[in-house]
PDB file of C-alpha atoms in Angstrom:
ATOM      1  CA  UNK L 265       0.000   0.000   0.000  1.00  0.00           C
ATOM      2  CA  UNK L 266       2.838   2.389   0.875  1.00  0.00           C
ATOM      3  CA  UNK L 267       4.626   1.511  -2.352  1.00  0.00           C
ATOM      4  CA  UNK L 268       1.458   2.185  -4.325  1.00  0.00           C
ATOM      5  CA  UNK L 269       1.053   5.610  -2.700  1.00  0.00           C
ATOM      6  CA  UNK L 270       4.712   6.370  -3.350  1.00  0.00           C
ATOM      7  CA  UNK L 271       4.306   5.450  -7.046  1.00  0.00           C
ATOM      8  CA  UNK L 272       1.320   7.780  -7.347  1.00  0.00           C
ATOM      9  CA  UNK L 273       3.236  10.640  -5.708  1.00  0.00           C
ATOM     10  CA  UNK L 274       6.242  10.123  -7.995  1.00  0.00           C
ATOM     11  CA  UNK L 275       3.960  10.016 -11.064  1.00  0.00           C
ATOM     12  CA  UNK L 276       2.300  13.278 -10.027  1.00  0.00           C
ATOM     13  CA  UNK L 277       5.664  14.969  -9.387  1.00  0.00           C
ATOM     14  CA  UNK L 278       7.065  13.807 -12.748  1.00  0.00           C
ATOM     15  CA  UNK L 279       3.933  14.923 -14.594  1.00  0.00           C
ATOM     16  CA  UNK L 280       4.060  18.311 -12.863  1.00  0.00           C
ATOM     17  CA  UNK L 281       7.753  18.783 -13.671  1.00  0.00           C
ATOM     18  CA  UNK L 282       7.208  17.854 -17.333  1.00  0.00           C
ATOM     19  CA  UNK L 283       4.269  20.229 -17.472  1.00  0.00           C
ATOM     20  CA  UNK L 284       6.450  23.086 -16.238  1.00  0.00           C
ATOM     21  CA  UNK L 285       9.185  22.520 -18.824  1.00  0.00           C
ATOM     22  CA  UNK L 286       7.062  21.867 -21.897  1.00  0.00           C
ATOM     23  CA  UNK L 287       6.054  24.722 -24.193  1.00  0.00           C
ATOM     24  CA  UNK L 288       2.539  26.130 -23.900  1.00  0.00           C
ATOM     25  CA  UNK L 289       1.784  26.189 -27.618  1.00  0.00           C
ATOM     26  CA  UNK L 290       0.747  23.779 -30.270  1.00  0.00           C
ATOM     27  CA  UNK L 291       0.335  20.314 -28.809  1.00  0.00           C
ATOM     28  CA  UNK L 292      -0.078  21.442 -25.180  1.00  0.00           C
ATOM     29  CA  UNK L 293      -3.533  19.835 -24.775  1.00  0.00           C
ATOM     30  CA  UNK L 294      -2.402  16.475 -26.076  1.00  0.00           C
ATOM     31  CA  UNK L 295       0.664  16.507 -23.789  1.00  0.00           C
ATOM     32  CA  UNK L 296      -1.569  17.302 -20.797  1.00  0.00           C
ATOM     33  CA  UNK L 297      -3.811  14.375 -21.777  1.00  0.00           C
ATOM     34  CA  UNK L 298      -0.828  12.026 -21.970  1.00  0.00           C
ATOM     35  CA  UNK L 299       0.380  13.187 -18.531  1.00  0.00           C
ATOM     36  CA  UNK L 300      -3.101  12.647 -17.047  1.00  0.00           C
ATOM     37  CA  UNK L 301      -3.217   9.156 -18.553  1.00  0.00           C
ATOM     38  CA  UNK L 302       0.225   8.438 -17.081  1.00  0.00           C
ATOM     39  CA  UNK L 303      -1.064   9.350 -13.609  1.00  0.00           C
ATOM     40  CA  UNK L 304      -4.201   7.205 -14.102  1.00  0.00           C
ATOM     41  CA  UNK L 305      -2.122   4.220 -15.208  1.00  0.00           C
ATOM     42  CA  UNK L 306       0.050   4.672 -12.100  1.00  0.00           C
ATOM     43  CA  UNK L 307      -3.062   4.581  -9.936  1.00  0.00           C
ATOM     44  CA  UNK L 308      -4.633   1.548 -11.629  1.00  0.00           C
ATOM     45  CA  UNK L 309      -1.528  -0.571 -12.340  1.00  0.00           C
ATOM     46  CA  UNK L 310      -1.293  -2.211  -8.872  1.00  0.00           C
ATOM     47  CA  UNK L 311      -4.778  -3.648  -9.485  1.00  0.00           C
ATOM     48  CA  UNK L 312      -3.323  -5.847 -12.250  1.00  0.00           C
ATOM     49  CA  UNK L 313      -1.094  -7.658  -9.747  1.00  0.00           C
ATOM     50  CA  UNK L 314      -3.763  -8.022  -7.069  1.00  0.00           C
ATOM     51  CA  UNK L 315      -4.896 -11.457  -5.874  1.00  0.00           C
ATOM     52  CA  UNK L 316      -8.537 -11.177  -6.943  1.00  0.00           C
ATOM     53  CA  UNK L 317      -9.264 -14.882  -6.380  1.00  0.00           C
ATOM     54  CA  UNK L 318      -8.049 -14.643  -2.812  1.00  0.00           C
ATOM     55  CA  UNK L 319     -10.151 -11.541  -2.265  1.00  0.00           C
ATOM     56  CA  UNK L 320     -13.227 -13.264  -3.672  1.00  0.00           C
ATOM     57  CA  UNK L 321     -12.666 -16.245  -1.380  1.00  0.00           C
ATOM     58  CA  UNK L 322     -12.713 -14.086   1.721  1.00  0.00           C
ATOM     59  CA  UNK L 323     -15.850 -14.514   3.703  1.00  0.00           C
ATOM     60  CA  UNK L 324     -17.271 -11.383   5.209  1.00  0.00           C
ATOM     61  CA  UNK L 325     -19.375 -13.382   7.631  1.00  0.00           C
ATOM     62  CA  UNK L 326     -17.820 -14.000  11.014  1.00  0.00           C
ATOM     63  CA  UNK L 327     -18.264 -17.005  13.218  1.00  0.00           C
ATOM     64  CA  UNK L 328     -18.462 -14.792  16.304  1.00  0.00           C
ATOM     65  CA  UNK L 329     -21.763 -14.937  18.077  1.00  0.00           C
ATOM     66  CA  UNK L 330     -23.356 -11.839  19.544  1.00  0.00           C
ATOM     67  CA  UNK L 331     -22.835 -11.389  23.253  1.00  0.00           C
ATOM     68  CA  UNK L 332     -25.569 -12.638  25.557  1.00  0.00           C
ATOM     69  CA  UNK L 333     -26.612  -9.848  27.892  1.00  0.00           C
ATOM     70  CA  UNK L 334     -29.722 -11.485  29.316  1.00  0.00           C
ATOM     71  CA  UNK L 335     -28.167 -12.117  32.736  1.00  0.00           C
ATOM     72  CA  UNK L 336     -26.882  -8.543  32.907  1.00  0.00           C
ATOM     73  CA  UNK L 337     -30.250  -7.118  31.899  1.00  0.00           C
ATOM     74  CA  UNK L 338     -32.171  -9.245  34.380  1.00  0.00           C
ATOM     75  CA  UNK L 339     -29.744  -8.299  37.206  1.00  0.00           C
ATOM     76  CA  UNK L 340     -30.112  -4.637  36.300  1.00  0.00           C
ATOM     77  CA  UNK L 341     -33.903  -4.928  36.208  1.00  0.00           C
ATOM     78  CA  UNK L 342     -33.880  -6.691  39.588  1.00  0.00           C
ATOM     79  CA  UNK L 343     -31.714  -3.939  41.112  1.00  0.00           C
ATOM     80  CA  UNK L 344     -34.033  -1.222  39.764  1.00  0.00           C
ATOM     81  CA  UNK L 345     -37.095  -3.062  41.048  1.00  0.00           C
ATOM     82  CA  UNK L 346     -35.463  -3.445  44.474  1.00  0.00           C
ATOM     83  CA  UNK L 347     -34.747   0.294  44.553  1.00  0.00           C
ATOM     84  CA  UNK L 348     -38.338   1.136  43.645  1.00  0.00           C
ATOM     85  CA  UNK L 349     -39.693  -1.292  46.238  1.00  0.00           C
ATOM     86  CA  UNK L 350     -37.446   0.221  48.944  1.00  0.00           C
ATOM     87  CA  UNK L 351     -38.753   3.665  48.006  1.00  0.00           C
ATOM     88  CA  UNK L 352     -42.394   2.549  48.107  1.00  0.00           C
ATOM     89  CA  UNK L 353     -41.863   0.813  51.467  1.00  0.00           C
ATOM     90  CA  UNK L 354     -40.208   3.975  52.835  1.00  0.00           C
ATOM     91  CA  UNK L 355     -43.198   6.036  51.643  1.00  0.00           C
ATOM     92  CA  UNK L 356     -45.416   3.675  53.652  1.00  0.00           C
ATOM     93  CA  UNK L 357     -43.233   4.129  56.747  1.00  0.00           C
ATOM     94  CA  UNK L 358     -41.410   0.802  56.594  1.00  0.00           C
ATOM     95  CA  UNK L 359     -37.623   1.008  56.615  1.00  0.00           C
ATOM     96  CA  UNK L 360     -36.238  -1.948  54.682  1.00  0.00           C
ATOM     97  CA  UNK L 361     -33.421  -2.974  52.422  1.00  0.00           C
ATOM     98  CA  UNK L 362     -34.558  -5.068  49.491  1.00  0.00           C
ATOM     99  CA  UNK L 363     -32.576  -7.614  47.528  1.00  0.00           C
ATOM    100  CA  UNK L 364     -34.097  -9.313  44.505  1.00  0.00           C
ATOM    101  CA  UNK L 365     -32.325 -12.323  43.080  1.00  0.00           C
ATOM    102  CA  UNK L 366     -33.083 -12.862  39.405  1.00  0.00           C
ATOM    103  CA  UNK L 367     -35.240 -15.787  38.448  1.00  0.00           C
ATOM    104  CA  UNK L 368     -33.673 -19.090  37.489  1.00  0.00           C
ATOM    105  CA  UNK L 369     -34.949 -21.139  34.569  1.00  0.00           C
ATOM    106  CA  UNK L 370     -37.584 -22.992  36.575  1.00  0.00           C
ATOM    107  CA  UNK L 371     -37.918 -20.885  39.749  1.00  0.00           C
ATOM    108  CA  UNK L 372     -39.379 -17.434  40.377  1.00  0.00           C
ATOM    109  CA  UNK L 373     -37.258 -14.477  41.470  1.00  0.00           C
ATOM    110  CA  UNK L 374     -36.576 -14.253  45.204  1.00  0.00           C
ATOM    111  CA  UNK L 375     -37.327 -11.079  47.162  1.00  0.00           C
ATOM    112  CA  UNK L 376     -35.536 -10.708  50.496  1.00  0.00           C
ATOM    113  CA  UNK L 377     -36.570  -7.901  52.823  1.00  0.00           C
ATOM    114  CA  UNK L 378     -34.058  -6.858  55.481  1.00  0.00           C
ATOM    115  CA  UNK L 379     -36.102  -5.004  58.100  1.00  0.00           C
ATOM    116  CA  UNK L 380     -37.140  -4.724  61.740  1.00  0.00           C
ATOM    117  CA  UNK L 381     -40.775  -4.739  60.618  1.00  0.00           C
ATOM    118  CA  UNK L 382     -41.029  -8.056  58.757  1.00  0.00           C
ATOM    119  CA  UNK L 383     -44.829  -8.471  58.813  1.00  0.00           C
ATOM    120  CA  UNK L 384     -45.580  -4.972  57.509  1.00  0.00           C
ATOM    121  CA  UNK L 385     -42.814  -5.119  54.924  1.00  0.00           C
ATOM    122  CA  UNK L 386     -43.891  -8.563  53.703  1.00  0.00           C
ATOM    123  CA  UNK L 387     -47.547  -7.527  53.400  1.00  0.00           C
ATOM    124  CA  UNK L 388     -46.683  -4.348  51.498  1.00  0.00           C
ATOM    125  CA  UNK L 389     -44.195  -6.108  49.215  1.00  0.00           C
ATOM    126  CA  UNK L 390     -46.753  -8.794  48.348  1.00  0.00           C
ATOM    127  CA  UNK L 391     -49.316  -6.079  47.670  1.00  0.00           C
ATOM    128  CA  UNK L 392     -46.950  -4.089  45.444  1.00  0.00           C
ATOM    129  CA  UNK L 393     -45.528  -7.061  43.556  1.00  0.00           C
ATOM    130  CA  UNK L 394     -47.266 -10.020  41.988  1.00  0.00           C
ATOM    131  CA  UNK L 395     -47.323 -12.561  44.800  1.00  0.00           C
ATOM    132  CA  UNK L 396     -47.168 -15.510  42.409  1.00  0.00           C
ATOM    133  CA  UNK L 397     -44.171 -14.210  40.422  1.00  0.00           C
ATOM    134  CA  UNK L 398     -41.818 -13.970  43.424  1.00  0.00           C
ATOM    135  CA  UNK L 399     -40.851 -15.878  46.518  1.00  0.00           C
ATOM    136  CA  UNK L 400     -40.669 -13.649  49.592  1.00  0.00           C
ATOM    137  CA  UNK L 401     -38.422 -13.872  52.627  1.00  0.00           C
ATOM    138  CA  UNK L 402     -37.541 -11.551  55.501  1.00  0.00           C
ATOM    139  CA  UNK L 403     -34.350 -11.168  57.511  1.00  0.00           C
ATOM    140  CA  UNK L 404     -32.990  -8.830  60.169  1.00  0.00           C
ATOM    141  CA  UNK L 405     -31.430  -5.602  58.857  1.00  0.00           C
ATOM    142  CA  UNK L 406     -27.864  -5.755  57.574  1.00  0.00           C
ATOM    143  CA  UNK L 407     -25.297  -3.510  59.161  1.00  0.00           C
TER     144      UNK L 407
END
């Protein structure tokens, strides 16, 4: 590639130098046309030696599979839901930390409420969330 660019630069410099030294009368247009053709041939000539069969055999499809972000998305959704549930419990006067563990393939997501008011927190959490979609548990507050 560098050699090709160097050839083009040299062709342009030679054509420019010849243009400066040639007379401006008579066959000036035809000489300019020949110089332009010389530059074009310099640009196109590396294409003659290119490996076109090898280029055609290249596959532009990759075997790489797209990344699987489902676990990340479900963890992020669980964290956001836990934050919202903590906020709603705080609005109701129940101080609690909430941890939601994402659902496994055959089990529902687990909601753990860390609070000193387990009965109130559990009742409110079951009211706010779909009771059948989650398993609920309470524990003493974490320090």
